[in-house]
PDB file of C-alpha atoms in Angstrom:
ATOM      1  CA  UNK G   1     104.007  44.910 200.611  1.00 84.00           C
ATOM      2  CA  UNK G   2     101.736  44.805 203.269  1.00 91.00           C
ATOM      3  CA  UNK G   3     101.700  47.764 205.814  1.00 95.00           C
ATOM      4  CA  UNK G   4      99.313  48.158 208.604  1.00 94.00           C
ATOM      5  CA  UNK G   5      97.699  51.326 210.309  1.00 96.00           C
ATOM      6  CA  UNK G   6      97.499  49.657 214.077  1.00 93.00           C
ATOM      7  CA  UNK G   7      94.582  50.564 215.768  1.00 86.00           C
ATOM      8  CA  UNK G   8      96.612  52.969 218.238  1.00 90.00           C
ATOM      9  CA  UNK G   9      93.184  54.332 219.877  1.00 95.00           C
ATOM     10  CA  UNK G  10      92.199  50.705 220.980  1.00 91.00           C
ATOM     11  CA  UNK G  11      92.550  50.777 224.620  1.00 92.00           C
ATOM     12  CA  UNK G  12      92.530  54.205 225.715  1.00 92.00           C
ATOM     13  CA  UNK G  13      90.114  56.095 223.500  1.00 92.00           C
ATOM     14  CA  UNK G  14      87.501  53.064 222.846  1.00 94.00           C
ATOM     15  CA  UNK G  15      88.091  49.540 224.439  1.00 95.00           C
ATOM     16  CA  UNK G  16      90.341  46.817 222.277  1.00 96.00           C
ATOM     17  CA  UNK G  17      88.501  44.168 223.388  1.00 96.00           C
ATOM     18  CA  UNK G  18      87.305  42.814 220.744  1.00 96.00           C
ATOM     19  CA  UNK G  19      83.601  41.015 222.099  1.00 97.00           C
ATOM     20  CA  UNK G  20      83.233  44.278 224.416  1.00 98.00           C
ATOM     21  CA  UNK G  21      83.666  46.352 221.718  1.00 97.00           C
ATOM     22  CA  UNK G  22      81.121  44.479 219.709  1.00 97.00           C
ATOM     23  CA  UNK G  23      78.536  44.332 222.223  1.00 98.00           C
ATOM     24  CA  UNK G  24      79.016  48.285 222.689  1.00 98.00           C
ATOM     25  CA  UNK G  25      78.823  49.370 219.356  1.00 98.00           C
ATOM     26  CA  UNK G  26      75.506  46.640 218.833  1.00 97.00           C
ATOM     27  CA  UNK G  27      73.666  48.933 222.211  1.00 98.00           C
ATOM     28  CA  UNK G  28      74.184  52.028 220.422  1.00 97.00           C
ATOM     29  CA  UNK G  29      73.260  51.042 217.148  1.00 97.00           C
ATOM     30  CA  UNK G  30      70.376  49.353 218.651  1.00 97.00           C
ATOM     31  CA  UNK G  31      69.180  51.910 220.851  1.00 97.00           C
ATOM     32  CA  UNK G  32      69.334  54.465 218.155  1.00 96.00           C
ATOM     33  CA  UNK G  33      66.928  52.508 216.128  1.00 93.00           C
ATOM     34  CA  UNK G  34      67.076  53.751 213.028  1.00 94.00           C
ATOM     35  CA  UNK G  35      66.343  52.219 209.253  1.00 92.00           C
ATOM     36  CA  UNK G  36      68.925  51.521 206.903  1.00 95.00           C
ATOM     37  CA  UNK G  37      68.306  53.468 203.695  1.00 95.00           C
ATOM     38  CA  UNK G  38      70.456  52.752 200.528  1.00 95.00           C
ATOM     39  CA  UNK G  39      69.408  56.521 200.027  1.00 96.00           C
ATOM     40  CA  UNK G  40      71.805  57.089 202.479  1.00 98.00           C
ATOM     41  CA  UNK G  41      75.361  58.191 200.823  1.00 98.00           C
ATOM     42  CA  UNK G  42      77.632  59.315 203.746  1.00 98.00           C
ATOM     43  CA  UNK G  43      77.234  60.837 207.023  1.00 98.00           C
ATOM     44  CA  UNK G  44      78.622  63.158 209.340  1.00 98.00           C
ATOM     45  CA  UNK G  45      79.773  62.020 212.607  1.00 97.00           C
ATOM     46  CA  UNK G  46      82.033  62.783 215.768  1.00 95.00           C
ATOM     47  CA  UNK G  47      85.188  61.564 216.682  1.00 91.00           C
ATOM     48  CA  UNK G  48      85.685  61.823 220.228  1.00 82.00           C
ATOM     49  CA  UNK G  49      86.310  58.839 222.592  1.00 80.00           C
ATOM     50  CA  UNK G  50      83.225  56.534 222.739  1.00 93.00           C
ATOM     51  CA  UNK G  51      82.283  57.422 226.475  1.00 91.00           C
ATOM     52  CA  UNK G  52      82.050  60.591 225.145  1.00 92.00           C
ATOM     53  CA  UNK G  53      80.246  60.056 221.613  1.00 94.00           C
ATOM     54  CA  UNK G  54      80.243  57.001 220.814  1.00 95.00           C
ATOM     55  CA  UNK G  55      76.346  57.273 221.054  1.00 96.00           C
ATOM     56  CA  UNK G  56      75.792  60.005 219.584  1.00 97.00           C
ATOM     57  CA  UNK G  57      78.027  58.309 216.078  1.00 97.00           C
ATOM     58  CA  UNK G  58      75.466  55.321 215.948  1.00 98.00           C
ATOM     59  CA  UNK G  59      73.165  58.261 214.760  1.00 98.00           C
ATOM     60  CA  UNK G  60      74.996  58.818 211.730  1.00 98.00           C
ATOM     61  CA  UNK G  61      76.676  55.028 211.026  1.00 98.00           C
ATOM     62  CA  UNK G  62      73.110  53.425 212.208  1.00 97.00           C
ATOM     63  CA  UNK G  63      71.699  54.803 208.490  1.00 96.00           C
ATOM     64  CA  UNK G  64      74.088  52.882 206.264  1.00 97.00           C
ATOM     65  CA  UNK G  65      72.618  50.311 204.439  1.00 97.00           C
ATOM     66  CA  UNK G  66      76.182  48.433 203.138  1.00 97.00           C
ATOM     67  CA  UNK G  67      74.734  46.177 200.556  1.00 96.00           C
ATOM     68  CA  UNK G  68      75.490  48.253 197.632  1.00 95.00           C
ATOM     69  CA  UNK G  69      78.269  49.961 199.106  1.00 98.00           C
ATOM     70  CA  UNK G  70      81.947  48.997 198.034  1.00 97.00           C
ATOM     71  CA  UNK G  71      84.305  51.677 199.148  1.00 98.00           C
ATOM     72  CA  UNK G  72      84.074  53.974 201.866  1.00 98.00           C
ATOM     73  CA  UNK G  73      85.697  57.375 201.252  1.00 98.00           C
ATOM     74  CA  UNK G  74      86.903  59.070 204.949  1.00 98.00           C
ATOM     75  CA  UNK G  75      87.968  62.488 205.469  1.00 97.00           C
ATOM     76  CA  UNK G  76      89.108  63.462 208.415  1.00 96.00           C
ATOM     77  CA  UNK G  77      90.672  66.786 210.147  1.00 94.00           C
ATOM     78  CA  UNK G  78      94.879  66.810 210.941  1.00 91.00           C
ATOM     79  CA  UNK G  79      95.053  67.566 214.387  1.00 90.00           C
ATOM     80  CA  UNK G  80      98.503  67.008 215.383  1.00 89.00           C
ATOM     81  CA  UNK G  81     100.211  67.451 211.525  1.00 88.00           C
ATOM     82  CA  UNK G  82     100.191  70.884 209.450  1.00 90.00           C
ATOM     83  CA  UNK G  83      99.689  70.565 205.868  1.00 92.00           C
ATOM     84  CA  UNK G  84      98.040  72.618 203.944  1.00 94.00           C
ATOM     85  CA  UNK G  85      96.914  70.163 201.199  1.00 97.00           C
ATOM     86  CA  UNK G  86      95.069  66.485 201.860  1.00 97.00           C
ATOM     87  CA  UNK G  87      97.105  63.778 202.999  1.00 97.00           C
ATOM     88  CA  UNK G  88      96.290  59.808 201.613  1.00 98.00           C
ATOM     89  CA  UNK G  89      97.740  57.061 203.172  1.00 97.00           C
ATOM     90  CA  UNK G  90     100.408  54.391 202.600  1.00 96.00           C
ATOM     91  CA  UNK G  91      99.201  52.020 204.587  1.00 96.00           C
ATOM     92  CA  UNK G  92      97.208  49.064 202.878  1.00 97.00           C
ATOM     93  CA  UNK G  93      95.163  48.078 205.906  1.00 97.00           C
ATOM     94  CA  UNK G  94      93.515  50.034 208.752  1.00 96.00           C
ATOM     95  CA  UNK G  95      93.416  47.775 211.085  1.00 96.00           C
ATOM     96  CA  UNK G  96      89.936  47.589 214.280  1.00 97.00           C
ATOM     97  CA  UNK G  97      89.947  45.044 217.213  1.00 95.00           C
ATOM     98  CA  UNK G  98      86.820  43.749 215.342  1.00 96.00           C
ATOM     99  CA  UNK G  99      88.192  43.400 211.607  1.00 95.00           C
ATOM    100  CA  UNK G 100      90.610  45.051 209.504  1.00 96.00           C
ATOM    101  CA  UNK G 101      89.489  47.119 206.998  1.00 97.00           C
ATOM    102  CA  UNK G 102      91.601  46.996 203.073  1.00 98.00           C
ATOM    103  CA  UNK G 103      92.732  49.885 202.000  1.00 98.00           C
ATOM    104  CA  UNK G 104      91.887  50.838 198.162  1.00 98.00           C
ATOM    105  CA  UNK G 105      94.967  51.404 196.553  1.00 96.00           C
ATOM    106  CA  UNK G 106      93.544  51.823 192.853  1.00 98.00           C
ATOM    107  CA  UNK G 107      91.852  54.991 194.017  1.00 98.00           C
ATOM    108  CA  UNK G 108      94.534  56.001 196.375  1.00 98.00           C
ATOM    109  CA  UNK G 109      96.901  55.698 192.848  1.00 98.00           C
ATOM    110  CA  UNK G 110      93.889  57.614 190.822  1.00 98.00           C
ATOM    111  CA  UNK G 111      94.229  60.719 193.406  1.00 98.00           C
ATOM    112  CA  UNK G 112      97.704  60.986 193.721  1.00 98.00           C
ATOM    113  CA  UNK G 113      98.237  61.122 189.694  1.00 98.00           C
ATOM    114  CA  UNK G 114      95.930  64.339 190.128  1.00 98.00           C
ATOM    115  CA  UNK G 115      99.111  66.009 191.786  1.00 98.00           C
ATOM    116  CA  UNK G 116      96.726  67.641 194.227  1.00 98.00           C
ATOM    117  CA  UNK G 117      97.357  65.080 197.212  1.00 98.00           C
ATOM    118  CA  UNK G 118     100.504  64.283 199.195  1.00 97.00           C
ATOM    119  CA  UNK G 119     101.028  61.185 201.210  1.00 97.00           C
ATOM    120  CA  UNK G 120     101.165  60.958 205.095  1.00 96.00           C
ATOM    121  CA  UNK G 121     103.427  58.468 206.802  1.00 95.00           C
ATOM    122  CA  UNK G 122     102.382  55.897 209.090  1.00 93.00           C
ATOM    123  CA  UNK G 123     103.732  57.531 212.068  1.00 92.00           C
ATOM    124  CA  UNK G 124     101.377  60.861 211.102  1.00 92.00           C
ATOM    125  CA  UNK G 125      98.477  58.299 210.144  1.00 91.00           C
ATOM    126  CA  UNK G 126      98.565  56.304 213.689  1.00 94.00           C
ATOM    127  CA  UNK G 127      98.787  59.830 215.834  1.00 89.00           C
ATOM    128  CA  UNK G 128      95.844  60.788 214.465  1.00 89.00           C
ATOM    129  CA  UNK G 129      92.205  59.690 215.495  1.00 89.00           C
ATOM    130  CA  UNK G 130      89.882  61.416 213.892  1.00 90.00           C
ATOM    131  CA  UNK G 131      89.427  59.058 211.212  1.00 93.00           C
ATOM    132  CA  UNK G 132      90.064  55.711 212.918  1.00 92.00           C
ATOM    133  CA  UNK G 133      86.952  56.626 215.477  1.00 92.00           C
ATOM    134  CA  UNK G 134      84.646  55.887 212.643  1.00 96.00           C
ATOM    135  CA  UNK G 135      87.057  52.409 211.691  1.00 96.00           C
ATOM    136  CA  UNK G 136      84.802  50.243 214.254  1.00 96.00           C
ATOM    137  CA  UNK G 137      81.616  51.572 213.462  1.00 97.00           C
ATOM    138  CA  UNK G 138      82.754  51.298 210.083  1.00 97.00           C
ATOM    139  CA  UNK G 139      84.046  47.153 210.138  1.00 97.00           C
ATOM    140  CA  UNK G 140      80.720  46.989 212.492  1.00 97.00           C
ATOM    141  CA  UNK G 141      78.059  48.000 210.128  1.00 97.00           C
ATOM    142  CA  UNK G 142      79.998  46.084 206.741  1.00 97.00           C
ATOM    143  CA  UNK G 143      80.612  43.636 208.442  1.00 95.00           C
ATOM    144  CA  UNK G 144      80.379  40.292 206.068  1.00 93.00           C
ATOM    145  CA  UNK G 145      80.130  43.116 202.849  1.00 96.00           C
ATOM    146  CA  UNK G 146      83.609  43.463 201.243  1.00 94.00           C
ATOM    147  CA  UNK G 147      84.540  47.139 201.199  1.00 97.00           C
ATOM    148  CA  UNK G 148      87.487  48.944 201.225  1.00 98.00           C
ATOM    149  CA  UNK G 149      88.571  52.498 202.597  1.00 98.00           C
ATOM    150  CA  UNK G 150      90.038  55.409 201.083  1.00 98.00           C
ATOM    151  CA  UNK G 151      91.183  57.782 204.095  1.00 97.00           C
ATOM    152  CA  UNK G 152      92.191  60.904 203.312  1.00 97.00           C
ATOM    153  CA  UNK G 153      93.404  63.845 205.835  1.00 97.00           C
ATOM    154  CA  UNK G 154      92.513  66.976 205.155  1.00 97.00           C
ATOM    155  CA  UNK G 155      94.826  69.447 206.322  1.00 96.00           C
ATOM    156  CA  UNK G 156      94.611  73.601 206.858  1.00 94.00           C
ATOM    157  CA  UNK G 157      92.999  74.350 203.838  1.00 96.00           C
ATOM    158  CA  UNK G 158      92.233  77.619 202.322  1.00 96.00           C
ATOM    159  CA  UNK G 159      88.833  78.319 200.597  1.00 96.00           C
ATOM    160  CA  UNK G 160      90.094  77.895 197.024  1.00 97.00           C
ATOM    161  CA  UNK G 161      91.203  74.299 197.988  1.00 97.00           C
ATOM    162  CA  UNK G 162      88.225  73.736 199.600  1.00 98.00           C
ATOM    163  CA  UNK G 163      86.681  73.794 196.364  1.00 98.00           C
ATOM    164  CA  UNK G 164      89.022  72.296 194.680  1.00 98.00           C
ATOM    165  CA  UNK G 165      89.069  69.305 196.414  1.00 98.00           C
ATOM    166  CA  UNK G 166      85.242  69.053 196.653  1.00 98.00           C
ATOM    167  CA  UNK G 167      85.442  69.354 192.536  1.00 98.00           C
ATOM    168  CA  UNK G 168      87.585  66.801 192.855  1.00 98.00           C
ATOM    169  CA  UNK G 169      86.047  64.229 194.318  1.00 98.00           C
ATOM    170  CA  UNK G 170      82.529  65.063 193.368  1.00 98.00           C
ATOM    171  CA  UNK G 171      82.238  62.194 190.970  1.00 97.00           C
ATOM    172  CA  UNK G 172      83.102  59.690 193.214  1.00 98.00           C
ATOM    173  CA  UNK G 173      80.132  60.738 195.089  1.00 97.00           C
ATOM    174  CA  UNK G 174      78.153  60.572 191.922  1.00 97.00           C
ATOM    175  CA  UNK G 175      78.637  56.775 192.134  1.00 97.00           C
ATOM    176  CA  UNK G 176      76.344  54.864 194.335  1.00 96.00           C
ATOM    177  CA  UNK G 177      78.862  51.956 194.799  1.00 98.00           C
ATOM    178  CA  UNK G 178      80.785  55.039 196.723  1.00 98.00           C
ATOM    179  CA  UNK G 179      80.144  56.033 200.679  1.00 98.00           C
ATOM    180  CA  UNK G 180      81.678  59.115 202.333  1.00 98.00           C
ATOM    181  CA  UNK G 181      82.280  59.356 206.128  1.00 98.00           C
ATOM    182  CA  UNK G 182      83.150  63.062 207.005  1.00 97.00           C
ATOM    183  CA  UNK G 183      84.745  63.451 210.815  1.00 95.00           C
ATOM    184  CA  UNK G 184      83.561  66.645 213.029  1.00 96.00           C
ATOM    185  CA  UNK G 185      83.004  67.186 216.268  1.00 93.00           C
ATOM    186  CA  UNK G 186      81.528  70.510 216.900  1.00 95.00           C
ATOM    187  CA  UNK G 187      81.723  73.612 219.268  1.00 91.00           C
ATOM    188  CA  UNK G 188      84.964  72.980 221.808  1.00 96.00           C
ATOM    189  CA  UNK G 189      83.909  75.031 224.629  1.00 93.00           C
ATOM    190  CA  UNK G 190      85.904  77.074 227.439  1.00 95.00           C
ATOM    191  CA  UNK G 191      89.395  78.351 228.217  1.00 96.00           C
ATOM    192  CA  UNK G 192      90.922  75.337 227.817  1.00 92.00           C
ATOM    193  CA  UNK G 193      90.109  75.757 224.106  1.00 93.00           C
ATOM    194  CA  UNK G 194      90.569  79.749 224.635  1.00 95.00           C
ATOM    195  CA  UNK G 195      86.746  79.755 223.104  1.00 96.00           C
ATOM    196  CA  UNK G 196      84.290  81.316 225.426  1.00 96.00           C
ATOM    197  CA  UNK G 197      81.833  83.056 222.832  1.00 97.00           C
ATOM    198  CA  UNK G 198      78.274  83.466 225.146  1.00 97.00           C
ATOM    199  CA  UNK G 199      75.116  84.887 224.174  1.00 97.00           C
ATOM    200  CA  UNK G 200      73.220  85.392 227.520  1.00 97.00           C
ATOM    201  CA  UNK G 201      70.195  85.989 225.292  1.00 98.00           C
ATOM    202  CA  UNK G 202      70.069  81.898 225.526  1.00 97.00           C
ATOM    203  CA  UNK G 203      69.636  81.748 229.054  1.00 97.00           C
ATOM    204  CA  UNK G 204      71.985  79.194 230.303  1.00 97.00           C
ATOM    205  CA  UNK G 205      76.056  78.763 228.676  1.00 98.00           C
ATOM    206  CA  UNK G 206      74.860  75.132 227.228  1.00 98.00           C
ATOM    207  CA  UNK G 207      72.381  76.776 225.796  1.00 98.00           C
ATOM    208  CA  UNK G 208      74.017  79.002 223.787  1.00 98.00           C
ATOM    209  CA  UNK G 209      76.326  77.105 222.676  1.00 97.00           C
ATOM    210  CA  UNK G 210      73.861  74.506 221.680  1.00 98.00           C
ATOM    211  CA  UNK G 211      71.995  77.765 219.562  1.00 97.00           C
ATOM    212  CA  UNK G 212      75.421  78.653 217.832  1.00 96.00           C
ATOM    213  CA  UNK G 213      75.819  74.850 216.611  1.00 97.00           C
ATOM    214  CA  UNK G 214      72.267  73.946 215.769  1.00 98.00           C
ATOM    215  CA  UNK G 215      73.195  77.713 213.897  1.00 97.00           C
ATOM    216  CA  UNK G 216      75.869  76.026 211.601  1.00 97.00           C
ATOM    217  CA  UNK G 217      73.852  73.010 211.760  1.00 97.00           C
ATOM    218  CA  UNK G 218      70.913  74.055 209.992  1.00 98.00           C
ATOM    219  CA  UNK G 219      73.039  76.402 207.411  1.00 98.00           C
ATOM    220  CA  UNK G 220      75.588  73.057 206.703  1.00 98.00           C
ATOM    221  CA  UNK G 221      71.378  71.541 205.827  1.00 98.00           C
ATOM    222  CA  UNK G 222      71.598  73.629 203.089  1.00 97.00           C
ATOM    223  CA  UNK G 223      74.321  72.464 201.361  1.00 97.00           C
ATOM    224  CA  UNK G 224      76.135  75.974 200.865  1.00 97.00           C
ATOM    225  CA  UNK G 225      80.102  76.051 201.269  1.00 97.00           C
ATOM    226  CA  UNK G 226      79.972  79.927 201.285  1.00 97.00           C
ATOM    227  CA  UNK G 227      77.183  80.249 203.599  1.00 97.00           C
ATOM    228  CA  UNK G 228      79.374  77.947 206.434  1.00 97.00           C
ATOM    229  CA  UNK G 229      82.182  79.778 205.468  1.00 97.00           C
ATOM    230  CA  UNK G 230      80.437  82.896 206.713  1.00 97.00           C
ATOM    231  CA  UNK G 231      79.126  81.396 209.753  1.00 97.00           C
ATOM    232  CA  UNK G 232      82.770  80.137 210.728  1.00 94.00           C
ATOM    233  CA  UNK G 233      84.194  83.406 210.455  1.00 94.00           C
ATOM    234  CA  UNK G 234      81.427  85.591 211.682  1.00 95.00           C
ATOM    235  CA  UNK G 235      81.317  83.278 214.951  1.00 93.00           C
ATOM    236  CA  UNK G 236      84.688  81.607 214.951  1.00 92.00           C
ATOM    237  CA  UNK G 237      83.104  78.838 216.080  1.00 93.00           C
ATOM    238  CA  UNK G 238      85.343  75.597 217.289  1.00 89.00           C
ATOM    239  CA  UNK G 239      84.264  73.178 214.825  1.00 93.00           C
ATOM    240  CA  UNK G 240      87.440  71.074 214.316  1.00 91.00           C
ATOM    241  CA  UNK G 241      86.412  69.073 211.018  1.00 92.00           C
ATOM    242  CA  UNK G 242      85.384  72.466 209.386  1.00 93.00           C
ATOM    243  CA  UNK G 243      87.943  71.521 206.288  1.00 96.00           C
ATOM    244  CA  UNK G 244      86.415  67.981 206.100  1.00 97.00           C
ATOM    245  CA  UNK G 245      82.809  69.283 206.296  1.00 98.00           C
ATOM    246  CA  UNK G 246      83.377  72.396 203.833  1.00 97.00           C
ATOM    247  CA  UNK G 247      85.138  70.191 200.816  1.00 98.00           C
ATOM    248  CA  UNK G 248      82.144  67.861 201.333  1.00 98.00           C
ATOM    249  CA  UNK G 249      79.627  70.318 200.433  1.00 98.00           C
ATOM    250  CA  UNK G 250      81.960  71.569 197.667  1.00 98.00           C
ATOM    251  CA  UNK G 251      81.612  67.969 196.608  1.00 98.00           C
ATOM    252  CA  UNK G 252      77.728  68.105 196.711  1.00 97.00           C
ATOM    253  CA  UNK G 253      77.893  71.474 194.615  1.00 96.00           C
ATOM    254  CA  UNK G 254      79.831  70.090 191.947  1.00 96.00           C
ATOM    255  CA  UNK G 255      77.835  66.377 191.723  1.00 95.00           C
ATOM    256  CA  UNK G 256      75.532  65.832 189.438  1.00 95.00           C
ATOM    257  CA  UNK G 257      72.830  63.554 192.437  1.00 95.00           C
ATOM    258  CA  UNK G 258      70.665  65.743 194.345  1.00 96.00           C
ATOM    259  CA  UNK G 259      71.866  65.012 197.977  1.00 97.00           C
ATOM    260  CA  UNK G 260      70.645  66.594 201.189  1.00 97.00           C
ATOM    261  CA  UNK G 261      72.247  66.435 204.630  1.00 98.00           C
ATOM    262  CA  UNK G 262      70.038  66.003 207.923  1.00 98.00           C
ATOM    263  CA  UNK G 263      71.164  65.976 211.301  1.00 98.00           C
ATOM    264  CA  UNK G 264      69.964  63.442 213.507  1.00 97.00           C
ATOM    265  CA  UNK G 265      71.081  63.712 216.441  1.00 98.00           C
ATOM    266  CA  UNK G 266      72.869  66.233 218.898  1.00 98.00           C
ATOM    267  CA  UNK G 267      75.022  66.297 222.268  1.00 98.00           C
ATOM    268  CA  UNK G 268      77.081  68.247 224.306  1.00 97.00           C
ATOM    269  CA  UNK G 269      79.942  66.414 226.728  1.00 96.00           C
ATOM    270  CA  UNK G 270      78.652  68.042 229.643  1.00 96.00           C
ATOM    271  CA  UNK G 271      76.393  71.155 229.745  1.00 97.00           C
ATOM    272  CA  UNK G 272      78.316  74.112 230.851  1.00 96.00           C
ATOM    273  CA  UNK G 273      76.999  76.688 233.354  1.00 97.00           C
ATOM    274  CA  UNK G 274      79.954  78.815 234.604  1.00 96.00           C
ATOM    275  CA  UNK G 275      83.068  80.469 232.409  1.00 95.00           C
ATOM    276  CA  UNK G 276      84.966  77.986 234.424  1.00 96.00           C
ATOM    277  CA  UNK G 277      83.260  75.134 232.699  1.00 97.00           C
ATOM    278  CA  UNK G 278      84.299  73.096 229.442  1.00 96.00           C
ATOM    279  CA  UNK G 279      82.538  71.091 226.972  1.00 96.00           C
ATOM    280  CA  UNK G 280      82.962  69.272 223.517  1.00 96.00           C
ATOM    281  CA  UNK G 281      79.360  69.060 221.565  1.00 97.00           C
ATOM    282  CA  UNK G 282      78.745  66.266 218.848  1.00 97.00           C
ATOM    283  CA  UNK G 283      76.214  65.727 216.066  1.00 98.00           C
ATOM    284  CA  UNK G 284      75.407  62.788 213.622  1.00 98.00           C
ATOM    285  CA  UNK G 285      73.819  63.833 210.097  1.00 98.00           C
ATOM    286  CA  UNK G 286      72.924  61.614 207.059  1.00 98.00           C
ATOM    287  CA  UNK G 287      73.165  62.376 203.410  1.00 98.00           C
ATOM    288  CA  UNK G 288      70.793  61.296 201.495  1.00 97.00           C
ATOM    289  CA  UNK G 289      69.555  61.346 197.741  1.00 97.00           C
ATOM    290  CA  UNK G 290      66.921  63.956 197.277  1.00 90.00           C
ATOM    291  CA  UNK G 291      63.993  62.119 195.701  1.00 79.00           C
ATOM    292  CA  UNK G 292      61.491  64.615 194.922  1.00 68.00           C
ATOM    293  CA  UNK G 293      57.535  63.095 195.214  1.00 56.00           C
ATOM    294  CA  UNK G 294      56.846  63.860 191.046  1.00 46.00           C
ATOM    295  CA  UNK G 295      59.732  61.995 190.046  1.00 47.00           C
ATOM    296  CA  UNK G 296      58.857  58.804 192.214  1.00 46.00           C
ATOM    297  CA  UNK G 297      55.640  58.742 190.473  1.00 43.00           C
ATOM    298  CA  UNK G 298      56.849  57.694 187.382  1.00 46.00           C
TER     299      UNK G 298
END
């Protein structure tokens, strides 16, 4: 039976016409001007409404090469919905006002006889955005490839679940025909997200906060799941796809392919100069295959 995840966003958080849409998404991805590497095995990219970061996402998306790629794994944050597990979905197509996107219920089956998963309804599914953000950038850069998605939510999880997870679903990564797209925005900034943390040694509040992410940044860079988890609790900082972000590089730990993350690209929603002031920041990494120089050689 066929059940559809409506694009509920479309309209308010990104436009749902369909041409505009198009033509927005084709600026960004232009402008950002990047080469498509099939080195290039998921990314890490915002999920706020495309006035705010829509630009800053063609970053990350604007690496995929799709021509070997036949399912895209997405893991995104539960903002609205507590569960302290990973949530898949029942629906069997995520729908985009440029192309609906099949959902792959083989692997969807294949997690859920681990035991480890439960299952979100479509009412939890179509409340959330953080994973249909990346849906049109998604249907954009595939588009004429046949792929299907397997979204997962990733709810409150603790450390050992973290790992877990990542353990979990490190082999899928080990598979080239595989793509991961990991949702995170990064600091959330002010009293409105009772977060205020300010070292004046920066100079300016934007500033600071732009030191504490480019901070958790460079440690995600080095691919260490302990290491963030240090940085999150020594600074607390706001980083709502933490979960999402930590499994991943749980899942790079466990896999057997060398992969590396680089960020690419980084901006704030506005640049904060008094306590009175608020701000959402976004980045865009790539994960690529680590291809040492000796072993090209041979």
């Amino acid at each position: 039976m066929e059940r559809v995840r409506r694009a509920s966003h479309a309209g308010s958080w990104y436009t749902n016409n369909a041409r505009k849409l198009d033509e927005e998404l084709d600026g960004w991805l232009r402008a950002a001007g990047l080469t498509k590497s099939p080195d290039v095995r998921a990314v890490i990219a915002p999920h706020a409404g495309y006035s705010y970061s829509g630009r800053c996402a063609a970053y990350a998306f604007g690496n995929i090469d799709p021509t070997n790629i036949s399912r895209v794994f997405l893991l995104g944050p539960s903002h609205h919905y507590y569960t302290p597990k990973c949530a898949l979905t029942r629906a069997t197509i995520y729908s985009t006002p440029i192309g609906d996107l099949p959902v792959d219920h083989e692997v969807i089956e294949e997690l859920n006889a681990t035991g480890k998963f439960d299952f979100m309804d479509l009412s939890v599914d179509e409340a959330e955005h953080s994973m249909e953000m990346h849906l049109p950038y998604l249907s954009k850069v595939f588009q004429g490839h046949n792929v299907k998605v397997v979204p997962i939510l990733v709810g409150a999880l603790n450390s050992q679940n973290e790992a877990m997870y990542g353990q979990l679903l490190s082999k899928y990564l080990d598979d080239p025909k595989n793509f991961f797209s990991i949702s995170s925005d990064f600091c959330h900034w002010g009293t409105r997200f009772s977060y205020t943390y300010y070292d004046k040694s920066h100079g300016a509040i934007h500033k600071s906060i732009e030191a504490l992410d480019r901070m958790g940044m460079e440690i995600i860079e080095t691919g260490n799941p302990d290491a963030f988890k240090q940085y999150l609790q020594e600074y607390e900082n706001t980083i709502c796809g933490r979960h999402p972000i930590s499994v991943f590089l749980s899942m790079l730990k466990h896999c057997s392919t060398k992969i590396k993350i680089g960020f690419v690209r980084y901006e704030q929603s506005s640049q904060c100069k008094s306590m009175r002031d608020s701000s959402v920041s976004y980045a865009s990494a790539a994960a690529k295959v680590d291809t040492p120089a000796e072993e090209e050689k041979d």
